[in-house]
Tab-separated table of C-alpha atoms in Angstrom:
chain	number	residue	atom	x	y	z
A	1	TRP	CA	173.468	-19.648	108.611
A	2	GLN	CA	171.551	-16.858	106.910
A	3	ARG	CA	168.692	-17.129	109.411
A	4	ALA	CA	171.112	-17.235	112.350
A	5	MET	CA	172.906	-14.099	111.188
A	6	GLY	CA	169.589	-12.337	110.647
A	7	TYR	CA	168.328	-13.469	114.051
A	8	LEU	CA	171.470	-12.085	115.648
A	9	HIS	CA	170.987	-8.648	114.145
A	10	LEU	CA	167.247	-8.490	114.585
A	11	LYS	CA	166.641	-10.146	117.944
A	12	GLN	CA	169.862	-9.680	119.834
A	13	THR	CA	170.524	-5.998	119.207
A	14	TYR	CA	167.074	-4.499	119.683
A	15	ASN	CA	166.967	-1.750	122.308
A	16	LYS	CA	163.835	-0.842	124.219
A	17	ASN	CA	165.296	2.345	125.693
A	18	VAL	CA	167.471	5.059	124.252
A	19	LYS	CA	170.694	5.133	126.265
A	20	PRO	CA	174.352	6.217	126.065
A	21	SER	CA	176.700	3.566	124.749
A	22	LYS	CA	180.218	2.774	123.598
A	23	MET	CA	178.717	0.095	121.339
A	24	VAL	CA	179.576	0.091	117.673
A	25	GLY	CA	178.799	-1.905	114.580
A	26	ARG	CA	175.295	-0.680	113.968
A	27	PRO	CA	173.875	1.545	111.295
A	28	SER	CA	174.525	5.027	112.604
A	29	LEU	CA	173.954	8.696	112.025
A	30	TYR	CA	176.800	11.117	112.656
A	31	ARG	CA	177.063	14.849	112.859
A	32	ARG	CA	179.083	15.875	109.827
A	33	ASP	CA	181.462	18.151	111.744
A	34	LYS	CA	182.247	15.417	114.314
A	35	LEU	CA	182.809	12.836	111.610
A	36	LEU	CA	185.100	15.113	109.625
A	37	LYS	CA	187.101	15.878	112.756
A	38	CYS	CA	187.660	12.158	113.459
A	39	GLY	CA	188.186	11.195	109.851
A	40	PHE	CA	188.553	7.698	108.479
A	41	ASP	CA	191.627	5.523	108.876
A	42	ILE	CA	192.379	4.124	105.407
A	43	TYR	CA	194.174	1.113	106.877
A	44	PHE	CA	190.794	-0.323	107.850
A	45	ASN	CA	189.510	-0.087	104.278
A	46	GLY	CA	188.351	-3.565	103.310
A	47	VAL	CA	189.613	-5.092	106.552
A	48	GLY	CA	186.703	-4.629	108.916
A	49	GLY	CA	186.733	-2.870	112.264
A	50	GLU	CA	186.452	0.608	110.749
A	51	ASP	CA	183.260	1.270	112.718
A	52	THR	CA	184.956	0.209	115.953
A	53	ASP	CA	187.959	2.418	115.230
A	54	LEU	CA	185.680	5.350	114.464
A	55	ALA	CA	183.694	4.822	117.684
A	56	ILE	CA	186.905	4.684	119.747
A	57	ARG	CA	188.180	7.896	118.188
A	58	MET	CA	184.777	9.587	118.588
A	59	GLU	CA	184.861	8.669	122.271
A	60	GLN	CA	188.453	9.937	122.630
A	61	ASN	CA	187.313	13.261	121.130
A	62	GLY	CA	184.550	13.550	123.730
A	63	ASN	CA	181.650	12.815	121.382
A	64	LEU	CA	178.636	11.091	122.878
A	65	GLN	CA	177.191	7.983	121.259
A	66	GLY	CA	173.876	6.371	121.941
A	67	LEU	CA	171.649	3.446	121.136
A	68	GLY	CA	168.149	4.074	119.917
A	69	THR	CA	165.059	1.947	119.494
A	70	ALA	CA	165.155	1.658	115.703
A	71	ILE	CA	165.616	-1.708	114.033
A	72	SER	CA	167.554	-2.022	110.800
A	73	TYR	CA	166.976	-4.955	108.517
A	74	ARG	CA	170.040	-6.300	106.766
A	75	LYS	CA	170.253	-8.600	103.811
A	76	GLN	CA	172.240	-11.562	105.096
A	77	SER	CA	174.648	-13.815	103.270
A	78	LYS	CA	173.070	-17.054	102.089
A	79	SER	CA	175.891	-19.528	102.451
A	80	PHE	CA	178.319	-20.684	105.100
A	81	VAL	CA	181.228	-19.669	102.843
A	82	GLU	CA	179.983	-16.074	102.591
A	83	ILE	CA	179.399	-15.856	106.336
A	84	TYR	CA	182.765	-17.441	107.056
A	85	LYS	CA	184.374	-14.713	104.913
A	86	LYS	CA	182.652	-12.169	107.172
A	87	ILE	CA	183.995	-13.946	110.246
A	88	ILE	CA	187.517	-13.767	108.786
A	89	LYS	CA	187.026	-10.082	108.006
A	90	TYR	CA	185.780	-9.358	111.537
A	91	GLY	CA	188.708	-11.253	113.050
A	92	LYS	CA	191.154	-9.326	110.893
A	93	GLY	CA	189.486	-6.051	111.865
A	94	ASP	CA	189.669	-7.037	115.551
A	95	ALA	CA	193.401	-7.696	115.136
A	96	HIS	CA	193.896	-4.268	113.603
A	97	ILE	CA	191.937	-2.680	116.458
A	98	ILE	CA	194.114	-4.223	119.152
A	99	VAL	CA	197.309	-3.288	117.295
A	100	LYS	CA	196.100	0.312	117.088
A	101	HIS	CA	194.177	0.441	120.407
A	102	PRO	CA	195.781	-2.176	122.709
A	103	HIS	CA	193.651	-1.055	125.654
A	104	LYS	CA	190.605	-2.574	123.886
A	105	ILE	CA	191.882	-6.164	123.894
A	106	LYS	CA	189.854	-7.238	126.948
A	107	SER	CA	186.568	-5.969	125.551
A	108	ILE	CA	187.227	-7.529	122.138
A	109	VAL	CA	188.144	-10.926	123.585
A	110	PHE	CA	185.101	-10.753	125.890
A	111	HIS	CA	182.928	-10.056	122.850
A	112	GLN	CA	184.380	-13.033	120.956
A	113	LEU	CA	184.671	-15.648	123.710
A	114	ILE	CA	181.877	-14.698	126.120
A	115	ARG	CA	179.229	-12.535	124.436
A	116	TYR	CA	178.843	-14.512	121.212
A	117	PRO	CA	179.068	-18.115	122.442
A	118	PHE	CA	177.453	-17.723	125.854
A	119	ILE	CA	175.421	-14.516	126.282
A	120	TYR	CA	173.874	-14.636	122.813
A	121	SER	CA	173.246	-18.362	123.218
A	122	LEU	CA	171.396	-17.739	126.500
A	123	LYS	CA	169.360	-14.980	124.883
A	124	ALA	CA	168.547	-17.327	122.003
A	125	LEU	CA	167.337	-19.956	124.494
A	126	ASN	CA	165.057	-17.396	126.140
A	127	LYS	CA	163.596	-16.417	122.758
A	128	LYS	CA	163.221	-19.961	121.443
A	129	GLY	CA	166.072	-19.486	118.981
A	130	PHE	CA	167.997	-22.489	120.303
A	131	ILE	CA	168.732	-23.755	116.786
A	132	PHE	CA	171.075	-20.773	116.365
A	133	ILE	CA	173.342	-21.640	119.321
A	134	PRO	CA	175.889	-23.574	117.193
A	135	PHE	CA	176.155	-20.509	114.954
A	136	TYR	CA	177.007	-18.242	117.903
A	137	MET	CA	179.618	-20.707	119.133
A	138	VAL	CA	181.273	-20.978	115.716
A	139	PHE	CA	181.036	-17.236	115.080
A	140	GLY	CA	182.687	-16.232	118.371
A	141	PHE	CA	185.425	-18.841	118.449
A	142	MET	CA	186.338	-18.560	114.747
A	143	ARG	CA	186.434	-14.780	115.023
A	144	PHE	CA	188.867	-15.158	117.943
A	145	ILE	CA	191.068	-17.643	116.066
A	146	ASN	CA	191.197	-15.403	113.001
A	147	MET	CA	191.984	-12.391	115.164
A	148	CYS	CA	194.936	-14.237	116.732
A	149	PHE	CA	196.275	-15.223	113.310
A	150	TYR	CA	195.998	-11.710	111.852
A	151	TYR	CA	197.260	-10.043	115.028
A	152	ARG	CA	200.484	-12.030	114.799
A	153	GLU	CA	200.751	-11.196	111.107
A	154	ALA	CA	200.150	-7.470	111.746
A	155	ARG	CA	202.726	-7.389	114.545
A	156	ASN	CA	205.309	-9.258	112.438
A	157	LYS	CA	204.827	-6.858	109.530
A	158	GLY	CA	204.994	-3.838	111.819
A	159	ILE	CA	201.739	-2.407	110.470
A	160	ARG	CA	201.348	1.258	111.370
A	161	PHE	CA	198.069	3.072	111.519
A	162	GLY	CA	197.208	6.693	110.847
A	163	TYR	CA	194.159	8.841	110.354
């Protein structure tokens, strides 16, 4: 699981060309004034999805985002339990995103049910990382299931978001 998570971040997210993007979830640099203008939504604290929320609000404020060619190395969790906790956190963050930004539901569900299990699996096959395919399947589908659970919970509780 640790190797699969590391492979995902190292092999699957490498960019050969600098280009504009709406992509989030990567180590980033921000202009201080732009970041202060967007702020941080405290309701994402400890939930996950705070980077996605920030990217959406940056985009809404007309700020450009881009992907560069740098690679960041992350220390990955060593056990299935630790990684599963991350999956739960990501699913919960996804639920909060679609409560706050309902127009993003299609892209989030695509990410969970198409990109992880199928696109990343195909990329892994092309790079001889076929042993990681079960990980991508579990990661995408479990993230979706957790999102559905927490979305229902958030809607039932009437969670409100603010900046």
